[in-house]
mmCIF file of C-alpha atoms and ligand atoms in Angstrom:
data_model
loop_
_atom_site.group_PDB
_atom_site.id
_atom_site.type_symbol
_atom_site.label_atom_id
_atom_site.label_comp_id
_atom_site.label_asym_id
_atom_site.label_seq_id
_atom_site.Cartn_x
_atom_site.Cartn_y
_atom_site.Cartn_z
ATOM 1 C CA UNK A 132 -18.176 -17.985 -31.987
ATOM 2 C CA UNK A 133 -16.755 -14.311 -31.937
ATOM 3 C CA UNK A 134 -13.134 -14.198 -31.899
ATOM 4 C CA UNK A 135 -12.192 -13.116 -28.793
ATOM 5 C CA UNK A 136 -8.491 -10.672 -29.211
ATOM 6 C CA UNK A 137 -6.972 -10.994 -26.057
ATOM 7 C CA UNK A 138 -7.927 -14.490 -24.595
ATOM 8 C CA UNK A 139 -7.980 -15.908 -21.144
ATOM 9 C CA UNK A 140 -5.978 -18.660 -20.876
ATOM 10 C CA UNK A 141 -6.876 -21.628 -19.359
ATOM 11 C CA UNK A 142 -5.450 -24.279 -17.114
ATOM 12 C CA UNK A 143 -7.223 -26.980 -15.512
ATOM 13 C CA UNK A 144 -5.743 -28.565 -12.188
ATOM 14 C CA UNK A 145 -2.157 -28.396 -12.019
ATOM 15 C CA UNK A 146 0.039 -30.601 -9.958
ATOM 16 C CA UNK A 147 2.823 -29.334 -8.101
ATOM 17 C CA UNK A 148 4.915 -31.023 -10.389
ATOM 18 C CA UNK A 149 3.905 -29.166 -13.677
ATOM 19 C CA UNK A 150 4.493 -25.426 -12.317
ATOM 20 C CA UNK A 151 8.234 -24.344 -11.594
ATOM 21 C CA UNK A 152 9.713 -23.979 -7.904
ATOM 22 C CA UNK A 153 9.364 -20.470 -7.888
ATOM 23 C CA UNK A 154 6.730 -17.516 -8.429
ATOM 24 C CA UNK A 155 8.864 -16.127 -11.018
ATOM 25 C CA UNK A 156 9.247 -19.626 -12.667
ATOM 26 C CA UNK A 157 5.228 -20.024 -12.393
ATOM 27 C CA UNK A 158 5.122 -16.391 -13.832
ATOM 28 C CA UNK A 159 7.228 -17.457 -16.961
ATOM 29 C CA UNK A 160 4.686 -20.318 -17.798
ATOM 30 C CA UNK A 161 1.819 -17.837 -17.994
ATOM 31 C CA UNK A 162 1.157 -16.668 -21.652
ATOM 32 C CA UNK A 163 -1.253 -14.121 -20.075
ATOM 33 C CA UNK A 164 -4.433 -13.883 -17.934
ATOM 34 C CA UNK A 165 -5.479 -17.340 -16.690
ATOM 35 C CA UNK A 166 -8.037 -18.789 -15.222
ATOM 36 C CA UNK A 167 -7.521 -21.785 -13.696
ATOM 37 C CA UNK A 168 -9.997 -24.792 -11.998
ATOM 38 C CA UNK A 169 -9.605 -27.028 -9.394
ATOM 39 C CA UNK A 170 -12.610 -29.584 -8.867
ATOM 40 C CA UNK A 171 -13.350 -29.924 -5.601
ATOM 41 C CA UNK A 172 -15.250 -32.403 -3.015
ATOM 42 C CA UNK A 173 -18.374 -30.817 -3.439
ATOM 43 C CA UNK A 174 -19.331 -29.989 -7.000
ATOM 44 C CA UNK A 175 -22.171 -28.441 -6.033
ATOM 45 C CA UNK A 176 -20.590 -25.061 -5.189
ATOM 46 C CA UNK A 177 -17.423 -22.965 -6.124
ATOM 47 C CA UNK A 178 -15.534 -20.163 -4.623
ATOM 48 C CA UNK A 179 -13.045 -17.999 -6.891
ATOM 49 C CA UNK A 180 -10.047 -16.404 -6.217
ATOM 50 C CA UNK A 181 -8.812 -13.595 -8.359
ATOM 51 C CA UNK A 182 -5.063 -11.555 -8.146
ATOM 52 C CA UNK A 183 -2.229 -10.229 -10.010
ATOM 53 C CA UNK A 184 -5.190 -7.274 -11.181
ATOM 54 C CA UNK A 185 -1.834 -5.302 -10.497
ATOM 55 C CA UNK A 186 1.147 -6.883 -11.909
ATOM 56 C CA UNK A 187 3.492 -5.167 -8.772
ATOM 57 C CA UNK A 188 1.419 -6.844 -6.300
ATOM 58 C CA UNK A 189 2.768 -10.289 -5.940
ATOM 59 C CA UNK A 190 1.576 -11.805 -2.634
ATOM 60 C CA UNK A 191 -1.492 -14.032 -4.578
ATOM 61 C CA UNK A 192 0.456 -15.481 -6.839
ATOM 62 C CA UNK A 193 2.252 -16.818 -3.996
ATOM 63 C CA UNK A 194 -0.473 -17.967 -2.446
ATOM 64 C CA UNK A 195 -1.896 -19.474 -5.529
ATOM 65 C CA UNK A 196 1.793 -21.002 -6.196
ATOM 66 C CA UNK A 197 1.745 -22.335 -2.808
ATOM 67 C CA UNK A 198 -1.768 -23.753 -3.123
ATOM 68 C CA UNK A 199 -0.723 -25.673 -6.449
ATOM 69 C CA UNK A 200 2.648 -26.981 -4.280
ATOM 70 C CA UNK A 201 0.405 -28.509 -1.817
ATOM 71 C CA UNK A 202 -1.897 -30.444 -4.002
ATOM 72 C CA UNK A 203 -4.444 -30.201 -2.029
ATOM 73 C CA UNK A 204 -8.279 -30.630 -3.073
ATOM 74 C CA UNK A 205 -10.343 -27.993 -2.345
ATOM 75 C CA UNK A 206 -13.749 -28.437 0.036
ATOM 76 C CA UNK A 207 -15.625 -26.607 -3.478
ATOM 77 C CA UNK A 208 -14.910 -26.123 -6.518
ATOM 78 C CA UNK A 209 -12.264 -23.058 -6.957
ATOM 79 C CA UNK A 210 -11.543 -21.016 -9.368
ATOM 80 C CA UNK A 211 -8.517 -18.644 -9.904
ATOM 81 C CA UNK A 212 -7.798 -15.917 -11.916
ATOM 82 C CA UNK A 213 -4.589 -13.961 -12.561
ATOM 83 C CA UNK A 214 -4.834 -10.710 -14.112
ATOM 84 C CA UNK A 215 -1.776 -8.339 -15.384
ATOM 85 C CA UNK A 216 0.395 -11.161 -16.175
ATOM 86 C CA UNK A 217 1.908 -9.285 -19.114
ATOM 87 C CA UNK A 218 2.824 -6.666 -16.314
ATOM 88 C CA UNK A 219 4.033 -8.373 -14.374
ATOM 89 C CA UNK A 220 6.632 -9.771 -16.381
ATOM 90 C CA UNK A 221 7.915 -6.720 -17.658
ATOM 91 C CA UNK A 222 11.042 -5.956 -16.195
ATOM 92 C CA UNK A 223 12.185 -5.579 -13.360
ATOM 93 C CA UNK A 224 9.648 -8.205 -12.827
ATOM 94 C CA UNK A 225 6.593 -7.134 -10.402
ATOM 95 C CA UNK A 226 7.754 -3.593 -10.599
ATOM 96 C CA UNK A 227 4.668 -2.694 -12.874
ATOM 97 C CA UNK A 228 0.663 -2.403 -11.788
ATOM 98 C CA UNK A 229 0.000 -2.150 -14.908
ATOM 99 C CA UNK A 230 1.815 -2.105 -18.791
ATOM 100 C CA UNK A 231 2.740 1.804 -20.130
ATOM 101 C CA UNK A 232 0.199 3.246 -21.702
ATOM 102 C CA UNK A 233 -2.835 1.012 -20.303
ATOM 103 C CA UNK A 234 -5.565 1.482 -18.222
ATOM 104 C CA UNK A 235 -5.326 0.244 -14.683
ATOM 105 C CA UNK A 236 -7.198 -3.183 -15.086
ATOM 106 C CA UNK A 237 -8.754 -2.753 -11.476
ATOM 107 C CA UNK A 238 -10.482 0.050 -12.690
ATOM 108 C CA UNK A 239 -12.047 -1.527 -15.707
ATOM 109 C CA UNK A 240 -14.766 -2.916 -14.146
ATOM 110 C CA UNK A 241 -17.648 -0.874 -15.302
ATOM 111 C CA UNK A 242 -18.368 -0.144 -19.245
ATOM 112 C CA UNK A 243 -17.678 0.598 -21.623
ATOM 113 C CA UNK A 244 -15.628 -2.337 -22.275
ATOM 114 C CA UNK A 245 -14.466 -1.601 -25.556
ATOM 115 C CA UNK A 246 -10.687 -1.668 -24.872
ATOM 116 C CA UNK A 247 -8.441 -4.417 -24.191
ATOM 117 C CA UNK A 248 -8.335 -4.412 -20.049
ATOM 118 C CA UNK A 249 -12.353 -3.853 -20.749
ATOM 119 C CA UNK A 250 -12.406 -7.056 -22.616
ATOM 120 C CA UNK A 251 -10.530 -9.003 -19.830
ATOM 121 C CA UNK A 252 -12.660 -7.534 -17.266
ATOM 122 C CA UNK A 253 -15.640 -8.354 -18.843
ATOM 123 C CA UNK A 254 -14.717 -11.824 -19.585
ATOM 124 C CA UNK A 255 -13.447 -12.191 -15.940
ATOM 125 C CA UNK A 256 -17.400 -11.181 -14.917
ATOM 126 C CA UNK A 257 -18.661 -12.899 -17.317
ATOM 127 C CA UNK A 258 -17.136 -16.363 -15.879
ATOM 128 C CA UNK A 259 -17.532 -15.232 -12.014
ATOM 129 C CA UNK A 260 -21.451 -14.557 -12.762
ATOM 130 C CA UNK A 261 -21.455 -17.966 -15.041
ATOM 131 C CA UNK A 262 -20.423 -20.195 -12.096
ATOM 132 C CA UNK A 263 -22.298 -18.495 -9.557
ATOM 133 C CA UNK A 264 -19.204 -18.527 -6.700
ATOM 134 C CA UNK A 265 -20.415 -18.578 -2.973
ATOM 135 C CA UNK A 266 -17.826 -15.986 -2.447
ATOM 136 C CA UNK A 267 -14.888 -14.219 -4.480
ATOM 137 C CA UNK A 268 -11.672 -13.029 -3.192
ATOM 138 C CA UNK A 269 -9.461 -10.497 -5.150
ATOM 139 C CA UNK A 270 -5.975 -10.200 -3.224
ATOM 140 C CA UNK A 271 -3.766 -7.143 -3.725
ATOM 141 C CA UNK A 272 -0.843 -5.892 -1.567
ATOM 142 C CA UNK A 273 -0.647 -2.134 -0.729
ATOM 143 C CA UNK A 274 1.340 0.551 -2.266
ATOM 144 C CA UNK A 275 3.063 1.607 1.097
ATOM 145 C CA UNK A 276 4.202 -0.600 3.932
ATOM 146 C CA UNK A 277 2.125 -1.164 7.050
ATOM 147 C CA UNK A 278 -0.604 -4.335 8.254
ATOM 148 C CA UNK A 279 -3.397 -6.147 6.187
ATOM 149 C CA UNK A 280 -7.110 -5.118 5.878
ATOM 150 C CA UNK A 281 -9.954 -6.096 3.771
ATOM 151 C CA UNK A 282 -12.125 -3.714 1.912
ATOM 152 C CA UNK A 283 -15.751 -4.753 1.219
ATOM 153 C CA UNK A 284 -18.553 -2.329 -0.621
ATOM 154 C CA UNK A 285 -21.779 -2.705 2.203
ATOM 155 C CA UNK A 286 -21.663 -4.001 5.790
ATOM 156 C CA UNK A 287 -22.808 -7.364 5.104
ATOM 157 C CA UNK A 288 -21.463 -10.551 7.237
ATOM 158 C CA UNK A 289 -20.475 -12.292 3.929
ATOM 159 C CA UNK A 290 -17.661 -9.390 3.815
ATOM 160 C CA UNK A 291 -17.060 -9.336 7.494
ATOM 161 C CA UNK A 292 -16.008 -13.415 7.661
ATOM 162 C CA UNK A 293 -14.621 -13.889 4.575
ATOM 163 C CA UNK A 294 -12.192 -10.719 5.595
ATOM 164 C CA UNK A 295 -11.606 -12.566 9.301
ATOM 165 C CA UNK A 296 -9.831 -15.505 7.036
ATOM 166 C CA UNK A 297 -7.231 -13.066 6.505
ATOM 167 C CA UNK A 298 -7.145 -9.639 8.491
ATOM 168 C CA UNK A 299 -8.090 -8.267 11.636
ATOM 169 C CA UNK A 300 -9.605 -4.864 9.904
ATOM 170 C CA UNK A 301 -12.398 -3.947 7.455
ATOM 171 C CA UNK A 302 -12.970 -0.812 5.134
ATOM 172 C CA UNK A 303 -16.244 -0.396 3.915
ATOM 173 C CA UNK A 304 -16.847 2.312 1.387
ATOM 174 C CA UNK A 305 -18.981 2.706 -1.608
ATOM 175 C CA UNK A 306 -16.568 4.751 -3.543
ATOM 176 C CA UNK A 307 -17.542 2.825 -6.940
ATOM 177 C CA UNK A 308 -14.150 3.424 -8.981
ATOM 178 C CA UNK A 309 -14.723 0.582 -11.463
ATOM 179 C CA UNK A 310 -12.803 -1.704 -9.132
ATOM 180 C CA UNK A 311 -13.776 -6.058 -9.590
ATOM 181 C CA UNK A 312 -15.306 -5.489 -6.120
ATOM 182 C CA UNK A 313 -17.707 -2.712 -7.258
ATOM 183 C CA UNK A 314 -19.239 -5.317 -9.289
ATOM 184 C CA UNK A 315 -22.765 -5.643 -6.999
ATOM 185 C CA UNK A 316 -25.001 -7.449 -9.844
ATOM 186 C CA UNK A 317 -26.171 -10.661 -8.583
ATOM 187 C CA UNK A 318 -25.283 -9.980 -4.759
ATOM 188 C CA UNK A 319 -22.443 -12.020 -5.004
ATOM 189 C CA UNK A 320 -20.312 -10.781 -2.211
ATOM 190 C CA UNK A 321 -16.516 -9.757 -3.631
ATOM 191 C CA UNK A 322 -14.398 -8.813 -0.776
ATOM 192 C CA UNK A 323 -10.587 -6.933 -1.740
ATOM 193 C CA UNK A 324 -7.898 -8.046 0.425
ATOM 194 C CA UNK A 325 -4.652 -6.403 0.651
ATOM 195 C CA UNK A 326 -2.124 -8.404 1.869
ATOM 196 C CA UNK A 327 0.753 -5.791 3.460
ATOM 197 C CA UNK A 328 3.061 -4.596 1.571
ATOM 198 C CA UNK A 329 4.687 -5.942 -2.494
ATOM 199 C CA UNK A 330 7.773 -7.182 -0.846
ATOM 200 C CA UNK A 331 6.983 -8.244 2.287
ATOM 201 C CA UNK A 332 7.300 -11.743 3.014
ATOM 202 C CA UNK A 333 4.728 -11.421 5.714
ATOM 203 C CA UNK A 334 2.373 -9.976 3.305
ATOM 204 C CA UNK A 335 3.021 -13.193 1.341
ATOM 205 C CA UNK A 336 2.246 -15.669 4.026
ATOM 206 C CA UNK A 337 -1.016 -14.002 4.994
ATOM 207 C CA UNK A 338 -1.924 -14.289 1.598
ATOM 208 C CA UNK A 339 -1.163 -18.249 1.210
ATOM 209 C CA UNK A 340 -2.728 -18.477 5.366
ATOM 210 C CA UNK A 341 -5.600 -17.053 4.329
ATOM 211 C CA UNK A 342 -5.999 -18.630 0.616
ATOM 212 C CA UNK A 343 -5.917 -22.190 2.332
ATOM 213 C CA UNK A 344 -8.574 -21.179 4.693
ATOM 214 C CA UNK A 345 -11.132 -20.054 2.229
ATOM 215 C CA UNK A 346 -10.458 -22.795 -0.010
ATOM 216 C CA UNK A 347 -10.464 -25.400 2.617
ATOM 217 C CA UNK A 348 -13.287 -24.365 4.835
ATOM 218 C CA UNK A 349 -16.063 -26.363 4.244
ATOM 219 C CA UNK A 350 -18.821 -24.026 5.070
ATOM 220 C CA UNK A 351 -17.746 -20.522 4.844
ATOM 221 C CA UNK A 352 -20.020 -18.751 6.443
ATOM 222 C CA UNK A 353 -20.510 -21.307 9.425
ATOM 223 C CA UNK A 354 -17.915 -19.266 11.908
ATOM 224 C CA UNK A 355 -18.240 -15.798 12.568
ATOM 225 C CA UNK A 356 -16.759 -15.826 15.927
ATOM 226 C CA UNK A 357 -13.272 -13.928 14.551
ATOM 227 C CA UNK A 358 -15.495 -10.898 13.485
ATOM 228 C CA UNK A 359 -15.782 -9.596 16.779
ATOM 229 C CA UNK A 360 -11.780 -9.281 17.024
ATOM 230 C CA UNK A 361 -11.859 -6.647 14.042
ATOM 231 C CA UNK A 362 -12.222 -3.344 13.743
ATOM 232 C CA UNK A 363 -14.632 -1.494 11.382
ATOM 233 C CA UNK A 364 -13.485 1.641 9.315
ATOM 234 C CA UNK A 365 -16.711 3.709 7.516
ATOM 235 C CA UNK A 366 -17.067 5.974 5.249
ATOM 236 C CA UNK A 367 -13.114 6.826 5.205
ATOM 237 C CA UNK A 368 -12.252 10.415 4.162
ATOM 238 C CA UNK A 369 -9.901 11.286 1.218
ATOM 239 C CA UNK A 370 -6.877 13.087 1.856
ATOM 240 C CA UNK A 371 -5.246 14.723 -1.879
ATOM 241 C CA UNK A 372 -2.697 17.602 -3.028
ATOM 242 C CA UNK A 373 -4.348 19.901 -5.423
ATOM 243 C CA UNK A 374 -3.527 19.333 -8.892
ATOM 244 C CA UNK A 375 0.067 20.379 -9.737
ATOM 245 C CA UNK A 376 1.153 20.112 -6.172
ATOM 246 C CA UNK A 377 4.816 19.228 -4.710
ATOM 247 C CA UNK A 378 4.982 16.377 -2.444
ATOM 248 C CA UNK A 379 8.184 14.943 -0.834
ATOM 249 C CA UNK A 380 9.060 13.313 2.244
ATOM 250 C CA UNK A 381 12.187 13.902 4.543
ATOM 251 C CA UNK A 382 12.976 14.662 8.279
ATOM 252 C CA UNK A 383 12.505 18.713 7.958
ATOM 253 C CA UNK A 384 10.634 20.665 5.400
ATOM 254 C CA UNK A 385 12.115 20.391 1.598
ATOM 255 C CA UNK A 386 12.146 23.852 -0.178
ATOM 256 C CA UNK A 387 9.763 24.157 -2.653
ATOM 257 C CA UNK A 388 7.350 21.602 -1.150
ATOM 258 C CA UNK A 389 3.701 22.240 -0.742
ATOM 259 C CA UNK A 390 3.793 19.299 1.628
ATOM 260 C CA UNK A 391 6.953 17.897 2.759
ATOM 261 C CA UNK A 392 5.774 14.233 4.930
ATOM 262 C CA UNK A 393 7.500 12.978 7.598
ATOM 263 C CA UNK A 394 9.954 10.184 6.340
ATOM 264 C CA UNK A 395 8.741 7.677 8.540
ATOM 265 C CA UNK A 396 5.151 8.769 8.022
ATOM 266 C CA UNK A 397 4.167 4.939 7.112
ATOM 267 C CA UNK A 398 4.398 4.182 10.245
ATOM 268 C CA UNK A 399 1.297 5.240 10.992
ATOM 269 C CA UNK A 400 -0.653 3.018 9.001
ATOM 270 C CA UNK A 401 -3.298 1.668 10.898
ATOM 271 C CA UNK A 402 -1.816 3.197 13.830
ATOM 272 C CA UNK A 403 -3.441 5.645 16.310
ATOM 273 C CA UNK A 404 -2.483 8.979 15.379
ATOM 274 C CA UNK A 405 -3.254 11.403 18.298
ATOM 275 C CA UNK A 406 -4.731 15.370 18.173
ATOM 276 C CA UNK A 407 -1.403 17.096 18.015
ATOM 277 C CA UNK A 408 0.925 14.701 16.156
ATOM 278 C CA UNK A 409 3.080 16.445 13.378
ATOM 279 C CA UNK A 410 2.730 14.802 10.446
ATOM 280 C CA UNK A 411 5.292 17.340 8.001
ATOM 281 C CA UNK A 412 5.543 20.624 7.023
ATOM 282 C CA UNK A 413 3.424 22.557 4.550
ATOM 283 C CA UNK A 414 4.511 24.808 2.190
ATOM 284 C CA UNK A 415 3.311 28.581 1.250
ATOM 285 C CA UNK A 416 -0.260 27.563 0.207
ATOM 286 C CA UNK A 417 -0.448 26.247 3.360
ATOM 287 C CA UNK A 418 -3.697 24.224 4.297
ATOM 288 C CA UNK A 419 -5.002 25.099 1.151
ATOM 289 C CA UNK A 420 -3.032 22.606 -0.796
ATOM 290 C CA UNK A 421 -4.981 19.738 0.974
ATOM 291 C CA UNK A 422 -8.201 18.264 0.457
ATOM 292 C CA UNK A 423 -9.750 16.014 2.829
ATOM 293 C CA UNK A 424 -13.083 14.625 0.718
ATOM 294 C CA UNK A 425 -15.905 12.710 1.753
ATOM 295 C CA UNK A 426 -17.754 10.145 -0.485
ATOM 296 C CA UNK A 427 -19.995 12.854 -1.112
ATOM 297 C CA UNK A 428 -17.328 15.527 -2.413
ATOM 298 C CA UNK A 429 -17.290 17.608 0.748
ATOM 299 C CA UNK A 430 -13.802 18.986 1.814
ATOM 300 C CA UNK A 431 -13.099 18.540 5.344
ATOM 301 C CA UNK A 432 -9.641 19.324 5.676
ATOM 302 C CA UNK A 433 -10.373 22.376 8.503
ATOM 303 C CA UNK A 434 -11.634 19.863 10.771
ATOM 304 C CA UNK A 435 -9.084 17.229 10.729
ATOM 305 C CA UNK A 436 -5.650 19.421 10.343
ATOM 306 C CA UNK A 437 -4.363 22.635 11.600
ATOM 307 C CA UNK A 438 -1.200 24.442 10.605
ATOM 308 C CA UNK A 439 1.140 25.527 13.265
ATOM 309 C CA UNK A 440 4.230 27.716 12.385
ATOM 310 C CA UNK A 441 4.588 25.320 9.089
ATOM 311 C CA UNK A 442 3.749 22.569 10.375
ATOM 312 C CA UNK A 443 0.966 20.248 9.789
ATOM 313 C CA UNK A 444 -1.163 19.029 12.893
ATOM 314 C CA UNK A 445 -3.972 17.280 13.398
ATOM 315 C CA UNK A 446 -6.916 18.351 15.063
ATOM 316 C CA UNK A 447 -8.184 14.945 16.834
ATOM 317 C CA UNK A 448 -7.846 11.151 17.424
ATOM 318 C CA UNK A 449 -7.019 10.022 13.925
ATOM 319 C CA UNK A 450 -6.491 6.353 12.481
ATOM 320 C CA UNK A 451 -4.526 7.105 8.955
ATOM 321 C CA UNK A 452 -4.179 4.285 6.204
ATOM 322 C CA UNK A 453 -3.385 3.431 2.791
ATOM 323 C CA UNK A 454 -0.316 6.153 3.212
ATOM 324 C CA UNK A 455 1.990 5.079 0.985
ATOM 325 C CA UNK A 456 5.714 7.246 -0.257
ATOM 326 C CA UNK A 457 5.502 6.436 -3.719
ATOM 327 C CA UNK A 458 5.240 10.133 -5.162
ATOM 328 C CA UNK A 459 3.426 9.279 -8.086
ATOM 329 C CA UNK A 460 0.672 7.132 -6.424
ATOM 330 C CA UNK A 461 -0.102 9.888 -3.853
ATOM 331 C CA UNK A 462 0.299 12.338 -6.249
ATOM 332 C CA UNK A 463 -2.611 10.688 -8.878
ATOM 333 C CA UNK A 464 -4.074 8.730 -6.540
ATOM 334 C CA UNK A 465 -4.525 10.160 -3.218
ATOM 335 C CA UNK A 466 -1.937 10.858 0.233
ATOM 336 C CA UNK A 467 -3.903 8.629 2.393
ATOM 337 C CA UNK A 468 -7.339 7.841 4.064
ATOM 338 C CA UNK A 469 -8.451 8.982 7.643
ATOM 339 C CA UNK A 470 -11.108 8.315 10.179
ATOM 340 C CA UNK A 471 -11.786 10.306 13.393
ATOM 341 C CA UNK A 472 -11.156 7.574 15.935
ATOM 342 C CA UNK A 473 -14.006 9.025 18.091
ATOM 343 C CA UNK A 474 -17.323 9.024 15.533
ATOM 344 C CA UNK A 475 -18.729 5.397 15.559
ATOM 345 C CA UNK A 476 -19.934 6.194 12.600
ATOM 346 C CA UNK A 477 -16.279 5.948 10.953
ATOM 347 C CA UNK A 478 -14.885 3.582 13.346
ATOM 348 C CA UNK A 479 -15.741 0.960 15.548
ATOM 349 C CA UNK A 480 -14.421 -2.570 17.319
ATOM 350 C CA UNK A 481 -16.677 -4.843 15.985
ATOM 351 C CA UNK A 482 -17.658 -7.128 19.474
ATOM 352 C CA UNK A 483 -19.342 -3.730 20.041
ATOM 353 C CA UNK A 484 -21.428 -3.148 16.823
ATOM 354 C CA UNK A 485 -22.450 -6.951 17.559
ATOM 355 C CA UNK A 486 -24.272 -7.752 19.999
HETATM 356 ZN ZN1 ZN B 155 -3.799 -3.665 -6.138
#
């Protein structure tokens, strides 16, 4: 056997009475990434549940914690995995996606694997494409405050009802950044689902909801009545500051700022953002410090936002998400996502799309 340097632990079927009362007791037990199986009534099949891919992002280890508390058997076979335990127990505990100086292990997902969060995610595929799951979940909670959604790859009704266990909306996008869900060999459908928000305690009882649902359910796929009560969000578009930009957020525009966000600007997560609505204040580069990307590279940001005095306005019906005010995640990662309310294309109600 090749030695294998950073292991996955493993823990078979724990009883409520062998994991402590709390998440943060549970966290203490783990020496690492675990995966973890619970037989189930039907041996035939499995499902698997993977979380913790960002140790900040603590709503599935409460729902795994809660599932173990319940000792309950599952209608399959179930698998879980947790990820970034080591990051998660850094402290200030689940104040870390990921350790210093390591990759993001949600973006390992893709070769080479030839460092350590490579090895992890490779053995984490390796045992998801070894037991052949009916589905896979990987729960996350969102950088900024606002409601759940899923996130699936392709339009496909696996995605669509496993999502409804949880959430009432649906991303799809094929922006292939290494994530676990990216991971199409085998067509084993992997749907993200992001809970809410790290420290919100609703976030944390969608995520144990929801968990109990999908392990529970005996047939999966049976339902899909709850899809038509979603909405559908396509091909969303990419809003980033140009390298080396200034970002802050306040209630007038900060000096200095190349875009200066409304405070409260998470509010409008999810939320219908009308032609018109002031969203901040840009700063001397004006609209030029923004770009609004497609999947295939192409700025839109003309189309979608106008400048007024300094101001920055939209230019139609928007829905806005992923906005998040932690400065260094829109800064590296991107300001938010946007679809124009009025293209079917990009958005939908999905009682319409089905007929
Ligand atoms: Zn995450």
């Amino acid at each position: 056997m090749t030695e294998q340097p950073y292991p996955i632990h493993y823990w078979e079927a724990p009883r409520s009475d062998e994991v402590g009362e709390t998440i943060e007791q549970f966290l203490e037990q783990l020496e690492g990434p675990t995966w973890f199986y619970f037989p189930g009534k039907d041996n035939s099949r499995c499902r698997v549940v993977s979380t913790l891919l960002h140790g900040n992002e603590p709503s599935g280890l409460h729902a795994l914690h809660h599932w173990i508390l319940s000792n309950e058997v599952p209608a399959t076979d179930l698998y879980c995995f947790l990820g970034s335990v080591a990051a998660a127990k850094q402290p200030p505990v689940f104040h870390h996606r990921m350790l210093p100086g390591k990759r993001d292990l949600n973006r390992c997902f893709r070769p080479p694997y030839n460092d350590e969060e490579g090895l992890v995610a490779a053995d984490l595929l390796h045992r998801i494409t070894s037991v052949q799951p009916e589905a896979v979940i990987d729960i996350h909670n969102t950088s900024g405050a606002g409601p759940s959604f899923a996130i699936g790859t392709e339009l496909k009704p696996e995605h669509l009802i496993i999502s409804s266990l949880f959430t009432e909306r649906i991303i799809i996008t094929d922006l292939n950044l290494g994530a676990l869900m990216d991971y199409q060999e085998g067509g084993i459908p992997i749907t993200t689902i992001e809970c809410g928000g790290a420290h919100d305690p609703h976030a944390h009882a969608l995520a144990c909801e929801g968990f109990k649902r999908f392990a529970l359910a005996p047939q999966l796929f049976a339902d899909n009545q709850k899809i038509k009560a979603m909405d559908l969000y396509r091909h969303p578009i990419r809003v980033e500051l140009i390298k080396g930009s200034e970002l802050g957020f306040a209630n007038g525009p900060i000096a200095g700022a190349d875009l200066t966000l409304h405070q409260d600007v998470e509010r409008y997560n999810f939320g219908l953002v009308n032609q018109g609505t002031n969203l901040g204040w840009l700063g001397p580069q004006g609209l030029a410090s923004l770009v609004a990307r497609d999947a295939q590279g192409y700025d839109h940001v003309q189309h979608f936002f106008a400048m007024e005095d300094e101001c920055l306005l939209t230019r139609q019906d928007l829905k806005l998400f992923m906005i998040t005010k932690n400065v260094e995640i829109a800064l590296s990662d991107c300001l938010f996502y946007l679809v124009p309310i009025q293209e079917p294309e990009h958005f939908s109600k999905l009682d319409e799309v089905l007929t």
